[in-house]
mmCIF file of N, CA and C and ligand atoms in Angstrom:
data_model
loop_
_atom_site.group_PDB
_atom_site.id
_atom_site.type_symbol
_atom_site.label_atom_id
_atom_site.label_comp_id
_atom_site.label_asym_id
_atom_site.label_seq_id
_atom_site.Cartn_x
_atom_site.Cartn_y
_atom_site.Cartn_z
ATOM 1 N N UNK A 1 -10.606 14.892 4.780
ATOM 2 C CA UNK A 1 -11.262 14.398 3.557
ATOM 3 C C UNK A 1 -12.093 13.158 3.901
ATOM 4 N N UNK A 2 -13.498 12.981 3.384
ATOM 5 C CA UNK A 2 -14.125 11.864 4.316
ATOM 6 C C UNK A 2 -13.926 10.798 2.933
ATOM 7 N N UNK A 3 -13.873 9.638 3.242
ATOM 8 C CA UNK A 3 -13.426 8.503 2.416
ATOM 9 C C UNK A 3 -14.589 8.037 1.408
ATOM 10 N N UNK A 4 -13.927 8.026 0.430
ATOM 11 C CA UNK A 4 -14.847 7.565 -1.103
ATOM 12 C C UNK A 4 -14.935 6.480 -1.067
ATOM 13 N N UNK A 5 -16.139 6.155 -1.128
ATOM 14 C CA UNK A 5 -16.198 4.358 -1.125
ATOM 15 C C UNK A 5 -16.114 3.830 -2.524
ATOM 16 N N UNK A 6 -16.057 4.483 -3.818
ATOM 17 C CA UNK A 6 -15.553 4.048 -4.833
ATOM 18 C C UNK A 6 -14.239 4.453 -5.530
ATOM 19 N N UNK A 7 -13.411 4.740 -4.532
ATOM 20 C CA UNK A 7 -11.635 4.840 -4.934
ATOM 21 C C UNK A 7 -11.676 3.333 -5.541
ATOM 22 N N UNK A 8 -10.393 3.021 -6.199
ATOM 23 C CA UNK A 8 -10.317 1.903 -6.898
ATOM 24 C C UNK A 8 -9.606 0.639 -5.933
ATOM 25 N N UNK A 9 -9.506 1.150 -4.619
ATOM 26 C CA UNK A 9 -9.187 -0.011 -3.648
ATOM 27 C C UNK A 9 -9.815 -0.338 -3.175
ATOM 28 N N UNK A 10 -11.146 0.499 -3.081
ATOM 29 C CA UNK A 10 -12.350 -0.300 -2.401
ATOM 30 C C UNK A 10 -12.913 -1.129 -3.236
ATOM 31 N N UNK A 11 -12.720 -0.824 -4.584
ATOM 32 C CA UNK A 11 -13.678 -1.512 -5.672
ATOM 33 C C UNK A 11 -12.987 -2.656 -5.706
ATOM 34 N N UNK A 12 -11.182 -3.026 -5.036
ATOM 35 C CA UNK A 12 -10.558 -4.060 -5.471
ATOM 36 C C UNK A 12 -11.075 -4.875 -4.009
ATOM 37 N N UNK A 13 -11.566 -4.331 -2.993
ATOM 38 C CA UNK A 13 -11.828 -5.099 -1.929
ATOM 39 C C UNK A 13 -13.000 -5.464 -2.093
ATOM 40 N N UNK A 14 -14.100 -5.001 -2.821
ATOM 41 C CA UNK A 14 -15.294 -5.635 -2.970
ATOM 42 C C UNK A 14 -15.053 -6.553 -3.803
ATOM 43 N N UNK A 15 -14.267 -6.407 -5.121
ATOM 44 C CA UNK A 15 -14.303 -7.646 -5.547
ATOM 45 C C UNK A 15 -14.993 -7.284 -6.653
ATOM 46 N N UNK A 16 -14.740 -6.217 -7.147
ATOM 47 C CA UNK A 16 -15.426 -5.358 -8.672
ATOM 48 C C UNK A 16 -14.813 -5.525 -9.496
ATOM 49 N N UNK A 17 -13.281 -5.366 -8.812
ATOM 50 C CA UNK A 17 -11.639 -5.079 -9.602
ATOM 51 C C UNK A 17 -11.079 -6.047 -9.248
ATOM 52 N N UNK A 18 -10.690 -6.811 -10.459
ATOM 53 C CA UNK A 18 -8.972 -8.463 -10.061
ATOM 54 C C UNK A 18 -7.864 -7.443 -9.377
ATOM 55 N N UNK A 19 -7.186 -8.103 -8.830
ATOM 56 C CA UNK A 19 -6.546 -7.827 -8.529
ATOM 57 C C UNK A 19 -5.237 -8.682 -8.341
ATOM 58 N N UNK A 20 -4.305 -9.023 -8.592
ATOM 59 C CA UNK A 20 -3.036 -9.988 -8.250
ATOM 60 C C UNK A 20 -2.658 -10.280 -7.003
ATOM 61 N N UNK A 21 -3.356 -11.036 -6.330
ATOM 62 C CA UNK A 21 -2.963 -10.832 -4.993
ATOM 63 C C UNK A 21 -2.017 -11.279 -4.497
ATOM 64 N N UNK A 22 -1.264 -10.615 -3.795
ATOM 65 C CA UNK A 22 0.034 -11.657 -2.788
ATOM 66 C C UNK A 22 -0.036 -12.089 -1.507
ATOM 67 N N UNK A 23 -0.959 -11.481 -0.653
ATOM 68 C CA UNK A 23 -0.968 -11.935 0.788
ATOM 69 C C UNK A 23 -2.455 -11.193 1.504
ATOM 70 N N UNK A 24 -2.990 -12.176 2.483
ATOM 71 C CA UNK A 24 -4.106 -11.246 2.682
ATOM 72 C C UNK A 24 -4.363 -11.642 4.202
ATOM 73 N N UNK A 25 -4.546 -11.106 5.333
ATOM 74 C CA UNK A 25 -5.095 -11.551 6.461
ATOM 75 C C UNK A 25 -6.400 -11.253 7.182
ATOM 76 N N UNK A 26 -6.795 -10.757 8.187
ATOM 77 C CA UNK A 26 -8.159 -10.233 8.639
ATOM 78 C C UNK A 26 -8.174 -8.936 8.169
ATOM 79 N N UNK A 27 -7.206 -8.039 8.367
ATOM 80 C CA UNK A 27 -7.505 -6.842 8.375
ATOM 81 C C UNK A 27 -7.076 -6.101 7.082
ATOM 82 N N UNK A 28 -6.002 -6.673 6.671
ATOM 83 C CA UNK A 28 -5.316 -6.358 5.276
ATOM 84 C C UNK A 28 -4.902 -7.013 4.055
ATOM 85 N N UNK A 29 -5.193 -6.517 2.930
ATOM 86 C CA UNK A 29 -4.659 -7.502 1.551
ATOM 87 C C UNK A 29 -3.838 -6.975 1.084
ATOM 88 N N UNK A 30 -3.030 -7.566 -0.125
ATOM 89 C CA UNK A 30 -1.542 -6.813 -0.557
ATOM 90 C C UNK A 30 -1.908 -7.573 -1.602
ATOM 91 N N UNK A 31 -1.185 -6.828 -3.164
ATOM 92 C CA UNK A 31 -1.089 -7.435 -4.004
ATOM 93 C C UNK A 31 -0.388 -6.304 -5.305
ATOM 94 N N UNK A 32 0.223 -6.662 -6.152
ATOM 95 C CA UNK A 32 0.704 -6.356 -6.664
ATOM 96 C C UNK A 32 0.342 -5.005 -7.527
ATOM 97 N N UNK A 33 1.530 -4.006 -7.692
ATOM 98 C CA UNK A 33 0.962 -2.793 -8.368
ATOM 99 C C UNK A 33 0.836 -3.021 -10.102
ATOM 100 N N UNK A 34 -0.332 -2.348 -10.170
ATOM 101 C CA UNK A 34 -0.467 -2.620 -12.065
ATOM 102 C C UNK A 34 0.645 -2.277 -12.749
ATOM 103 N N UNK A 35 1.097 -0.716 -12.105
ATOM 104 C CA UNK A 35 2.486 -0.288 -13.039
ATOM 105 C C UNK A 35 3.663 0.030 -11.926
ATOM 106 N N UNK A 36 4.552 -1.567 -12.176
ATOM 107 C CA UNK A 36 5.338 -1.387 -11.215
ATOM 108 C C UNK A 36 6.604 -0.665 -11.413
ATOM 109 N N UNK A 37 7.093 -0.019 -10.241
ATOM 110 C CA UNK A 37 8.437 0.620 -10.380
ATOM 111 C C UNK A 37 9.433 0.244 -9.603
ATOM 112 N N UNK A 38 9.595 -1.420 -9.522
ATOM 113 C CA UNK A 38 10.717 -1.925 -9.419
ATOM 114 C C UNK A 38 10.202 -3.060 -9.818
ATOM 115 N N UNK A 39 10.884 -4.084 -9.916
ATOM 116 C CA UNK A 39 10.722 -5.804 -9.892
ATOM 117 C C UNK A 39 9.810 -5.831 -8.829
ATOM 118 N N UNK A 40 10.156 -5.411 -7.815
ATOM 119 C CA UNK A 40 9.076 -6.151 -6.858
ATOM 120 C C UNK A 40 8.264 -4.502 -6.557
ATOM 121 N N UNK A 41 7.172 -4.637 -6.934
ATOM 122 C CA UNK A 41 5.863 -3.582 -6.442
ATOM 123 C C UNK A 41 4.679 -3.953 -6.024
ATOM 124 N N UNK A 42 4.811 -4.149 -4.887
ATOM 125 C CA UNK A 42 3.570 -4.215 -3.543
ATOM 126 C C UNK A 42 2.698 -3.603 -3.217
ATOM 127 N N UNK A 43 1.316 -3.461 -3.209
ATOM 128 C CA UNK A 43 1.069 -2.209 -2.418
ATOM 129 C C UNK A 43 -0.038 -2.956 -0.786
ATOM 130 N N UNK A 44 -0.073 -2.759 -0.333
ATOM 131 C CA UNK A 44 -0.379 -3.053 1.436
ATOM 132 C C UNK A 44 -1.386 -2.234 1.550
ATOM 133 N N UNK A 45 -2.657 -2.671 1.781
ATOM 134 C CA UNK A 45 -4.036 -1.857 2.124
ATOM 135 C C UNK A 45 -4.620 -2.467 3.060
ATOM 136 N N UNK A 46 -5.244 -1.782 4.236
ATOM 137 C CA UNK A 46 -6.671 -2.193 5.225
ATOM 138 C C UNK A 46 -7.434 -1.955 4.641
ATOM 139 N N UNK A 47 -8.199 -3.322 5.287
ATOM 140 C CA UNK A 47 -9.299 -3.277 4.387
ATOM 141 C C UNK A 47 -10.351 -2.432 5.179
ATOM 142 N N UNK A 48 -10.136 -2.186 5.907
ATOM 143 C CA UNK A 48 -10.629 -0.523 6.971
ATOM 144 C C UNK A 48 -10.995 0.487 5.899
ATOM 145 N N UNK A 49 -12.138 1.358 6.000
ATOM 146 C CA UNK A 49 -11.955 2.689 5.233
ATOM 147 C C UNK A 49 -11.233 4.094 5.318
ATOM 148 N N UNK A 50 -9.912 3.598 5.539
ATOM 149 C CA UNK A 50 -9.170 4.783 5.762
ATOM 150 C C UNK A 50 -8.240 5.901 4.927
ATOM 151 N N UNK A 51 -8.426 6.580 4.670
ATOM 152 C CA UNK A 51 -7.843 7.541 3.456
ATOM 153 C C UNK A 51 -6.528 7.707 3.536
ATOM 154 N N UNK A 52 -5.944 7.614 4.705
ATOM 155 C CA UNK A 52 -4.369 7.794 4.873
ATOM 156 C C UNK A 52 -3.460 7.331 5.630
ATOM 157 N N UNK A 53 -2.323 7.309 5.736
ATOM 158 C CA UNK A 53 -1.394 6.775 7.490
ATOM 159 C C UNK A 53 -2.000 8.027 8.344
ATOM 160 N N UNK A 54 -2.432 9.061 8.114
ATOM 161 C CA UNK A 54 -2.714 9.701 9.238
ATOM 162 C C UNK A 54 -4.123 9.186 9.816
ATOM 163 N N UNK A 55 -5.406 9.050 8.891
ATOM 164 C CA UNK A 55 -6.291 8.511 9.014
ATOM 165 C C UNK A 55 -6.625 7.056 9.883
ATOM 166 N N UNK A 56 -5.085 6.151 9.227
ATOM 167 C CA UNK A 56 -5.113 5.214 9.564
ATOM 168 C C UNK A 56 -4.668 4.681 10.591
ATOM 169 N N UNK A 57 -3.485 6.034 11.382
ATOM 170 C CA UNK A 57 -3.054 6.239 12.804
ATOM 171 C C UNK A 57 -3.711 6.526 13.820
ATOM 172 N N UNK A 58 -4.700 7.106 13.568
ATOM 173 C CA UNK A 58 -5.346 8.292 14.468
ATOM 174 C C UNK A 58 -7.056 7.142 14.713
ATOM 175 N N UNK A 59 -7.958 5.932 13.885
ATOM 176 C CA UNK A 59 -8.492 5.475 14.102
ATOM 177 C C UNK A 59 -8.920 4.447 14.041
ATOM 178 N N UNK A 60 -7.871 3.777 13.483
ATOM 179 C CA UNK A 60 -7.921 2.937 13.266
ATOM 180 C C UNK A 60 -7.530 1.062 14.700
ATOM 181 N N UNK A 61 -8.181 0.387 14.708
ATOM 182 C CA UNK A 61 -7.812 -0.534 15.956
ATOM 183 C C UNK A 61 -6.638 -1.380 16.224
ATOM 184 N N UNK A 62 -6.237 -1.241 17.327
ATOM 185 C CA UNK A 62 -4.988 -1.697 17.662
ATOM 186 C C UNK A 62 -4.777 -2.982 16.820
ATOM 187 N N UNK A 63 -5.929 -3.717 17.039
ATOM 188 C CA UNK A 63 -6.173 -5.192 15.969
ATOM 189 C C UNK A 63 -5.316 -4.730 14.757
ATOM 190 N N UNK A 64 -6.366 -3.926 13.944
ATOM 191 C CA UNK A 64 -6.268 -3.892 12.682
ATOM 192 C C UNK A 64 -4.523 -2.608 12.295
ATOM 193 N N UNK A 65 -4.314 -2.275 13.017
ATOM 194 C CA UNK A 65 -2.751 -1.539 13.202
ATOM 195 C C UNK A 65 -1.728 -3.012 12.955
ATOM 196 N N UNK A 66 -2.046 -3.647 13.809
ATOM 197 C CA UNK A 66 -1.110 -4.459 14.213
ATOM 198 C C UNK A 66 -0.749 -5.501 12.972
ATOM 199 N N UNK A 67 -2.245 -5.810 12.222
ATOM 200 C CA UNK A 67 -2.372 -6.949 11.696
ATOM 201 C C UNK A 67 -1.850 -6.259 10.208
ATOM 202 N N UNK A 68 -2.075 -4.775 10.149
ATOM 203 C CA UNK A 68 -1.330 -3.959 8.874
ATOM 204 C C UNK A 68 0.251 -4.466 8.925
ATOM 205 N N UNK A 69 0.834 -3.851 9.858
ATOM 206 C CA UNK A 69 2.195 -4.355 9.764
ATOM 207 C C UNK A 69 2.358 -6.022 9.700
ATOM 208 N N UNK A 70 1.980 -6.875 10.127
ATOM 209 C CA UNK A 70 2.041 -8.034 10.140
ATOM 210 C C UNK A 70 1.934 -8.422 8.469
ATOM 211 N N UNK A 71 1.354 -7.393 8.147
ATOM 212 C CA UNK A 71 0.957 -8.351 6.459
ATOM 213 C C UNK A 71 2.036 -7.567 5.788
ATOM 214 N N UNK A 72 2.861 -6.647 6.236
ATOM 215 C CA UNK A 72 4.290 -6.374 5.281
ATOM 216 C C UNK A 72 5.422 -7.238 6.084
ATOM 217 N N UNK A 73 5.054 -7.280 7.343
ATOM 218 C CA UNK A 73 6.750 -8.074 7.870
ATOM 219 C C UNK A 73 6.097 -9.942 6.829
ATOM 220 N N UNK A 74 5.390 -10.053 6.667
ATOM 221 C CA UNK A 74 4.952 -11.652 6.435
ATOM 222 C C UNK A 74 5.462 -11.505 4.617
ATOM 223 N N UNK A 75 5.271 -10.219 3.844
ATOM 224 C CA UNK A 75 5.146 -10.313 2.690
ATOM 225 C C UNK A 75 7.202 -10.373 2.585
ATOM 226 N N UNK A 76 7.973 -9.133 3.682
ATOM 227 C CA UNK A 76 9.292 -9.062 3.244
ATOM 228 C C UNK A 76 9.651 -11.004 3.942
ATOM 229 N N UNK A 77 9.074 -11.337 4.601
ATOM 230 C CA UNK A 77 9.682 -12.575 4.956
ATOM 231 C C UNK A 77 9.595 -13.663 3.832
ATOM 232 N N UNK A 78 8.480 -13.942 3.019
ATOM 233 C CA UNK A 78 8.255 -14.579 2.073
ATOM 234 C C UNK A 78 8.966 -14.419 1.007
ATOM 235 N N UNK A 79 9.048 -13.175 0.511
ATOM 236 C CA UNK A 79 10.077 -13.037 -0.738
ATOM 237 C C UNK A 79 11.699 -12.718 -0.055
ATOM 238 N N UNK A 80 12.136 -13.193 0.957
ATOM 239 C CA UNK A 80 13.218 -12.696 1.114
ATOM 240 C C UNK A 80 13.869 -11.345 1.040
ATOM 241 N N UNK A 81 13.001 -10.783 1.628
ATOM 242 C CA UNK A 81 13.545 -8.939 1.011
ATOM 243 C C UNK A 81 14.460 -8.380 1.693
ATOM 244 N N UNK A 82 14.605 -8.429 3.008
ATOM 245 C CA UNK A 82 15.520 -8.571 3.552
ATOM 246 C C UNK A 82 17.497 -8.955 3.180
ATOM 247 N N UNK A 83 17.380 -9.385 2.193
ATOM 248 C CA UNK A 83 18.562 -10.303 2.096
ATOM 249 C C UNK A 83 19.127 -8.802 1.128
ATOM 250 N N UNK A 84 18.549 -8.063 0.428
ATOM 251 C CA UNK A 84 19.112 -7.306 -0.411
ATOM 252 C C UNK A 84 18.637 -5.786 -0.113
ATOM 253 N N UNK A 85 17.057 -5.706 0.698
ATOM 254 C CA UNK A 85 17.290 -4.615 0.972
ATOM 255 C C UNK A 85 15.427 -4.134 0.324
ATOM 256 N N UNK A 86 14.777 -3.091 0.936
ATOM 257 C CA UNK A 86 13.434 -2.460 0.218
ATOM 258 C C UNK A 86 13.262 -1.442 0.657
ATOM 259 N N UNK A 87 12.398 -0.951 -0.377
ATOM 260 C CA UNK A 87 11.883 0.049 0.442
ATOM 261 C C UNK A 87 10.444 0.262 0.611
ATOM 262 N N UNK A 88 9.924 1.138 1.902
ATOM 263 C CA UNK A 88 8.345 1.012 2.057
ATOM 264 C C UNK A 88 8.050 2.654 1.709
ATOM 265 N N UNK A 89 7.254 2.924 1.234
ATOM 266 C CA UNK A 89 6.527 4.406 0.818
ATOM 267 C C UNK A 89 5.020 4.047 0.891
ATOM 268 N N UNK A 90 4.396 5.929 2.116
ATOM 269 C CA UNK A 90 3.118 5.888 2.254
ATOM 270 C C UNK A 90 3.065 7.245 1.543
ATOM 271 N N UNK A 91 2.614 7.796 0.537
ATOM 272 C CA UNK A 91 2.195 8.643 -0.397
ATOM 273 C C UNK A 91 1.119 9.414 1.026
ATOM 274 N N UNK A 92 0.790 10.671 1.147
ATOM 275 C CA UNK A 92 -0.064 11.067 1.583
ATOM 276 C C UNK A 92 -0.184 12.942 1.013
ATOM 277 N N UNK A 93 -1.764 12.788 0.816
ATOM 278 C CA UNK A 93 -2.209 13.902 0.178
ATOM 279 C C UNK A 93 -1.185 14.936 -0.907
ATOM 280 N N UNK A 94 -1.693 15.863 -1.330
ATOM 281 C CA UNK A 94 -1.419 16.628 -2.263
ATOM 282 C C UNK A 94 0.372 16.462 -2.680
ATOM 283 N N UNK A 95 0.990 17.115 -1.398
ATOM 284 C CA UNK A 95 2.381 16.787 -1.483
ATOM 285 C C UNK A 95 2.528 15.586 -1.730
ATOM 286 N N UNK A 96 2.712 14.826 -0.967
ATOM 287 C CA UNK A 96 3.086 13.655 -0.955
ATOM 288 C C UNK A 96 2.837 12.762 -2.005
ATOM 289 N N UNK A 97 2.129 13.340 -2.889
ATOM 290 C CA UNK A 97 1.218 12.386 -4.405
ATOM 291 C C UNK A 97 0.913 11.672 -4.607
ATOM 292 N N UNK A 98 -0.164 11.270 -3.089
ATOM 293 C CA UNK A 98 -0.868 10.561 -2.999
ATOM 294 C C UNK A 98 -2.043 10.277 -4.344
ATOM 295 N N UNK A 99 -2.458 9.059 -5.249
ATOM 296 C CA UNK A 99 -3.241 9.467 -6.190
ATOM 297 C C UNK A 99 -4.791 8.601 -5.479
ATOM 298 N N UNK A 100 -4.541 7.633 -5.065
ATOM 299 C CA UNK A 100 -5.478 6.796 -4.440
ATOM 300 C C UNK A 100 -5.740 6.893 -2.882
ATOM 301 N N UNK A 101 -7.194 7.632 -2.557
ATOM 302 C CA UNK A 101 -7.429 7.836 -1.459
ATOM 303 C C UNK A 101 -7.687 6.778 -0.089
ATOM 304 N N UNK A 102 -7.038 5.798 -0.740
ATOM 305 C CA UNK A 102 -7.765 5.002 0.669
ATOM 306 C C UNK A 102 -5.829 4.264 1.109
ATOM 307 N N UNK A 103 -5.802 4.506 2.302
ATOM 308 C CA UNK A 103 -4.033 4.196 2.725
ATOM 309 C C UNK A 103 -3.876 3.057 2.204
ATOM 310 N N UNK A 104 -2.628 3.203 1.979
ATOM 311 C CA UNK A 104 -1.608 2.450 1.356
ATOM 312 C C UNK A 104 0.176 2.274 1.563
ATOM 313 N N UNK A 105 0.759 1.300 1.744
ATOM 314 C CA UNK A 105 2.093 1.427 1.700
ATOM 315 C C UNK A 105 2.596 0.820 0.629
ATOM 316 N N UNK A 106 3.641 1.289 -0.155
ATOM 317 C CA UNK A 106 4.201 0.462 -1.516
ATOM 318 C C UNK A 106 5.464 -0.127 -0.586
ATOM 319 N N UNK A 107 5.722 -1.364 -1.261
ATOM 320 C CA UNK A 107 6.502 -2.000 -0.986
ATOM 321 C C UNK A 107 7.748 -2.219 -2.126
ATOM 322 N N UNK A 108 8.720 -1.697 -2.619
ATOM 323 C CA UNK A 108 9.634 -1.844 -3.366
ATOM 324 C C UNK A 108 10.722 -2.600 -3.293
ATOM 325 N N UNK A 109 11.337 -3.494 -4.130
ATOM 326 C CA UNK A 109 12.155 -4.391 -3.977
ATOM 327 C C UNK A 109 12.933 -4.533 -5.287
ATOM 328 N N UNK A 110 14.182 -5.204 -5.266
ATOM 329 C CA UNK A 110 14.433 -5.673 -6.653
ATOM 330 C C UNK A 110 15.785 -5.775 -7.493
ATOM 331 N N UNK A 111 15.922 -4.387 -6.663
ATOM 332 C CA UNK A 111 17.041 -3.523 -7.458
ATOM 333 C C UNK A 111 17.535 -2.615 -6.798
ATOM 334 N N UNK A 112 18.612 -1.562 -7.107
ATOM 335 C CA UNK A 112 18.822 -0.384 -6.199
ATOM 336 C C UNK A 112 17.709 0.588 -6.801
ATOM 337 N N UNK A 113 17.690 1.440 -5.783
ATOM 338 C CA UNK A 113 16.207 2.256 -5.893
ATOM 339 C C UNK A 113 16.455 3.776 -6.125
ATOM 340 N N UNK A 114 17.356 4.077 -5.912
ATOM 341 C CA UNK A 114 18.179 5.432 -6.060
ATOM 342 C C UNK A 114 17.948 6.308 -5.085
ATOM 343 N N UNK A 115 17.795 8.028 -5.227
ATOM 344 C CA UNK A 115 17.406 8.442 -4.163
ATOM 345 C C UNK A 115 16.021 8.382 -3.852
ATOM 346 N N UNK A 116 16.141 9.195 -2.058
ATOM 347 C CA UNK A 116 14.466 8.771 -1.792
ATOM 348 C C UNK A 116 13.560 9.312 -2.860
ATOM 349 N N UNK A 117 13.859 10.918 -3.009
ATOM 350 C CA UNK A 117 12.838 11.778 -3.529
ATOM 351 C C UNK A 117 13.731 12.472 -4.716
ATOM 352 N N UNK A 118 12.795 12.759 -5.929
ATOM 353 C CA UNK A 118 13.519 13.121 -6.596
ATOM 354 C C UNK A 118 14.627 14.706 -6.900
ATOM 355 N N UNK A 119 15.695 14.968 -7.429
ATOM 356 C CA UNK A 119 16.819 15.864 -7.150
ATOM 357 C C UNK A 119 15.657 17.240 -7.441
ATOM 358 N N UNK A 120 14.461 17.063 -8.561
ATOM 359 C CA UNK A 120 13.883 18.752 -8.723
ATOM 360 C C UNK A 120 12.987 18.659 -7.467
ATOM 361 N N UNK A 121 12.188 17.301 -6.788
ATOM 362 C CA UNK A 121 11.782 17.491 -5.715
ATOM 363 C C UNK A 121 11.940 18.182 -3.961
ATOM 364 N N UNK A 122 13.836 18.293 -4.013
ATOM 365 C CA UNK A 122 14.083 18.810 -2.923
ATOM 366 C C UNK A 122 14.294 20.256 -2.863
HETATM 367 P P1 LIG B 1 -0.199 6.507 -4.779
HETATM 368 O O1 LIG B 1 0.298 7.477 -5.804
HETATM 369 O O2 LIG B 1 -1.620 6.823 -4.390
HETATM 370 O O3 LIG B 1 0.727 6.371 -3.610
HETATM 371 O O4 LIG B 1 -0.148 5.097 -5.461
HETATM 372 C C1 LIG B 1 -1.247 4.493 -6.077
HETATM 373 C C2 LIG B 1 -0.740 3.260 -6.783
HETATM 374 O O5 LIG B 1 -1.842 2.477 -7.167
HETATM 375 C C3 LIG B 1 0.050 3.562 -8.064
HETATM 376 O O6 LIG B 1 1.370 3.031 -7.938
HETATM 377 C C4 LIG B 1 -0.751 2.866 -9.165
HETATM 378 O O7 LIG B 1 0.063 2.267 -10.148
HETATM 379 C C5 LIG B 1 -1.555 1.849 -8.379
HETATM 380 N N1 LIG B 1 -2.835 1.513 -8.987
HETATM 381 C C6 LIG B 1 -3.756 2.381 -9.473
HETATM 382 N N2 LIG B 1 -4.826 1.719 -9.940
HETATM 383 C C7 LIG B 1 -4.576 0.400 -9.727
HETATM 384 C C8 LIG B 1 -5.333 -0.784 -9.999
HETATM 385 O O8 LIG B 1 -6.430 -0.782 -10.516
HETATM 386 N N3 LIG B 1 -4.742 -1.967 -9.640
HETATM 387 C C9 LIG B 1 -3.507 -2.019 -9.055
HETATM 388 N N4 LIG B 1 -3.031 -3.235 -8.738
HETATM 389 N N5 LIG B 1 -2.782 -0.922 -8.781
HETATM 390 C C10 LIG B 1 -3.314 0.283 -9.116
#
């Protein structure tokens, strides 16, 4: 799938769309989901044009790989997430229900989270 440059994460990286931000470095910004599903809802984007973790595996630069994870280990270090526990989810394509094409990891925190996927899902 070749990448839409007006998905609504690009529009939040240009700076079209506010966005709540929580953390941002060279390669990636994070900031809070509009409709969250825990206390703590994160979501983790390069600012790369990449549509997916596969997308974002396969061409993305060691730099900008590296500096992705760096901006979730920096976000669980800041809020203490660690101490109780999170979880990370990368949504990808159809299955996976993915709704926003440009990669993403949610970051969940807060509470217990239940199972991974839901009981009619397996
Ligand atoms: P996906 O289903 O693609 O893994 O997750 C997309 C996420 O983006 C959803 O959790 C949705 O609530 C969030 N989202 C969609 N539009 C916006 C927006 O304009 N701003 C923010 N902060 N989050 C959004």
């Amino acid at each position: 799938m070749p990448y839409d440059t007006n998905n609504i994460f690009a529009r939040i990286l240009r700076g079209e769309i506010p966005c709540n931000k929580v953390y941002e470095n060279d390669h990636a910004l994070a900031f809070n989901d509009i409709h969250p599903q825990a206390p703590t809802h994160i979501l983790v984007i390069p600012k790369g044009p990449y549509v997916s973790m596969t997308d974002f595996s396969q061409k993305a630069s060691a730099a900008e790989q590296a500096a992705f994870f760096a901006a979730i280990a920096a976000i669980v270090a800041e809020k203490k997430l660690d101490e109780s526990g999170y979880r990370t989810i990368a949504n990808t394509g159809v299955h996976g229900g993915q709704e926003v094409p440009h990669f993403h990891i949610h970051i969940l925190a807060g509470k217990k989270l239940g199972r991974m996927v839901s009981a009619e899902a397996a």
